[in-house]
mmCIF file of C-alpha atoms in Angstrom:
data_model
loop_
_atom_site.group_PDB
_atom_site.id
_atom_site.type_symbol
_atom_site.label_atom_id
_atom_site.label_comp_id
_atom_site.label_asym_id
_atom_site.label_seq_id
_atom_site.Cartn_x
_atom_site.Cartn_y
_atom_site.Cartn_z
ATOM 1 C CA UNK A 24 -0.649 -9.212 15.794
ATOM 2 C CA UNK A 25 -2.441 -9.577 18.964
ATOM 3 C CA UNK A 26 -6.504 -8.588 18.644
ATOM 4 C CA UNK A 27 -6.978 -4.734 18.757
ATOM 5 C CA UNK A 28 -2.463 -3.853 17.645
ATOM 6 C CA UNK A 29 -2.159 -0.836 15.199
ATOM 7 C CA UNK A 30 0.197 -2.555 12.093
ATOM 8 C CA UNK A 31 2.211 -0.934 9.288
ATOM 9 C CA UNK A 32 4.999 -2.531 6.068
ATOM 10 C CA UNK A 33 6.628 0.937 3.870
ATOM 11 C CA UNK A 34 6.513 -0.809 0.360
ATOM 12 C CA UNK A 35 9.100 0.670 -1.607
ATOM 13 C CA UNK A 36 9.816 1.655 -5.204
ATOM 14 C CA UNK A 37 12.205 3.103 -7.716
ATOM 15 C CA UNK A 38 12.072 4.000 -10.643
ATOM 16 C CA UNK A 39 13.104 2.176 -13.525
ATOM 17 C CA UNK A 40 12.278 4.147 -16.645
ATOM 18 C CA UNK A 41 13.114 7.049 -18.519
ATOM 19 C CA UNK A 42 9.489 9.661 -17.124
ATOM 20 C CA UNK A 43 8.771 10.526 -13.844
ATOM 21 C CA UNK A 44 6.258 8.930 -11.577
ATOM 22 C CA UNK A 45 2.977 10.204 -10.698
ATOM 23 C CA UNK A 46 0.802 7.921 -7.573
ATOM 24 C CA UNK A 47 -3.074 9.079 -8.610
ATOM 25 C CA UNK A 48 -4.889 7.007 -5.777
ATOM 26 C CA UNK A 49 -4.096 4.278 -3.406
ATOM 27 C CA UNK A 50 -7.533 2.126 -3.141
ATOM 28 C CA UNK A 51 -7.126 -0.423 -0.211
ATOM 29 C CA UNK A 52 -10.191 -3.351 -0.054
ATOM 30 C CA UNK A 53 -11.557 -2.568 3.259
ATOM 31 C CA UNK A 54 -11.667 -0.249 5.464
ATOM 32 C CA UNK A 55 -9.120 -1.638 8.072
ATOM 33 C CA UNK A 56 -6.567 -0.553 6.500
ATOM 34 C CA UNK A 57 -5.265 2.940 5.357
ATOM 35 C CA UNK A 58 -2.466 3.673 2.927
ATOM 36 C CA UNK A 59 -0.263 6.469 2.770
ATOM 37 C CA UNK A 60 2.032 6.967 -0.462
ATOM 38 C CA UNK A 61 4.355 10.167 -2.320
ATOM 39 C CA UNK A 62 2.053 12.248 -3.415
ATOM 40 C CA UNK A 63 5.828 14.112 -5.624
ATOM 41 C CA UNK A 64 6.608 13.107 -9.277
ATOM 42 C CA UNK A 65 9.291 10.412 -8.812
ATOM 43 C CA UNK A 66 12.119 10.829 -11.466
ATOM 44 C CA UNK A 67 13.689 8.505 -12.857
ATOM 45 C CA UNK A 68 16.021 6.885 -10.906
ATOM 46 C CA UNK A 69 14.638 8.270 -8.157
ATOM 47 C CA UNK A 70 12.131 6.435 -4.837
ATOM 48 C CA UNK A 71 8.362 6.540 -3.826
ATOM 49 C CA UNK A 72 6.825 4.249 -1.590
ATOM 50 C CA UNK A 73 3.439 3.329 -0.636
ATOM 51 C CA UNK A 74 2.959 2.947 2.840
ATOM 52 C CA UNK A 75 0.114 0.947 4.893
ATOM 53 C CA UNK A 76 -2.013 1.039 8.234
ATOM 54 C CA UNK A 77 -3.902 -2.274 9.327
ATOM 55 C CA UNK A 78 -6.258 -2.263 12.082
ATOM 56 C CA UNK A 79 -6.523 -5.373 13.401
ATOM 57 C CA UNK A 80 -9.950 -4.558 16.448
ATOM 58 C CA UNK A 81 -12.759 -7.289 15.974
ATOM 59 C CA UNK A 82 -10.668 -9.259 13.222
ATOM 60 C CA UNK A 83 -9.379 -12.290 14.427
ATOM 61 C CA UNK A 84 -7.287 -15.718 12.569
ATOM 62 C CA UNK A 85 -5.297 -15.058 8.960
ATOM 63 C CA UNK A 86 -5.993 -11.941 7.347
ATOM 64 C CA UNK A 87 -5.263 -11.629 3.376
ATOM 65 C CA UNK A 88 -5.470 -7.922 2.264
ATOM 66 C CA UNK A 89 -4.343 -5.788 -1.008
ATOM 67 C CA UNK A 90 -4.830 -2.351 -2.062
ATOM 68 C CA UNK A 91 -4.323 -1.160 -5.523
ATOM 69 C CA UNK A 92 -2.012 1.516 -6.270
ATOM 70 C CA UNK A 93 -3.476 3.538 -9.736
ATOM 71 C CA UNK A 94 -0.520 5.482 -11.317
ATOM 72 C CA UNK A 95 -1.503 8.334 -14.085
ATOM 73 C CA UNK A 96 0.931 7.277 -16.192
ATOM 74 C CA UNK A 97 2.375 3.368 -16.485
ATOM 75 C CA UNK A 98 0.909 0.284 -18.976
ATOM 76 C CA UNK A 99 -0.071 -1.001 -16.858
ATOM 77 C CA UNK A 100 -1.771 1.430 -15.097
ATOM 78 C CA UNK A 101 -3.025 -0.348 -11.795
ATOM 79 C CA UNK A 102 -0.377 -2.415 -9.340
ATOM 80 C CA UNK A 103 -1.455 -5.049 -6.447
ATOM 81 C CA UNK A 104 0.248 -4.866 -3.152
ATOM 82 C CA UNK A 105 -0.305 -7.375 -0.775
ATOM 83 C CA UNK A 106 -0.138 -8.256 3.541
ATOM 84 C CA UNK A 107 -0.832 -10.866 5.235
ATOM 85 C CA UNK A 108 -0.628 -11.372 8.631
ATOM 86 C CA UNK A 109 -2.535 -13.616 11.344
ATOM 87 C CA UNK A 110 -4.538 -11.591 14.523
ATOM 88 C CA UNK A 111 -4.475 -13.468 17.602
ATOM 89 C CA UNK A 112 -7.651 -13.338 20.161
ATOM 90 C CA UNK A 113 -7.010 -12.352 23.952
#
């Protein structure tokens, strides 16, 4: 990506369990990544999403970012999502 660009990616998931899923919180590894996510319960068989927007302002080179998705009612409670990109300086 060009330095200064904002890029996003949507992680979709399906609830394959027998109980509804509820995301409690999504914690990014840094302030340059902003998450949005399904706020409502995800019923069995339904899909949810976690969308991440990365702001490359002030960054250069290979970037490795992650977020912890914290569920209210799963075991394990935390799932890690990650992405990599290369920021090309002008």
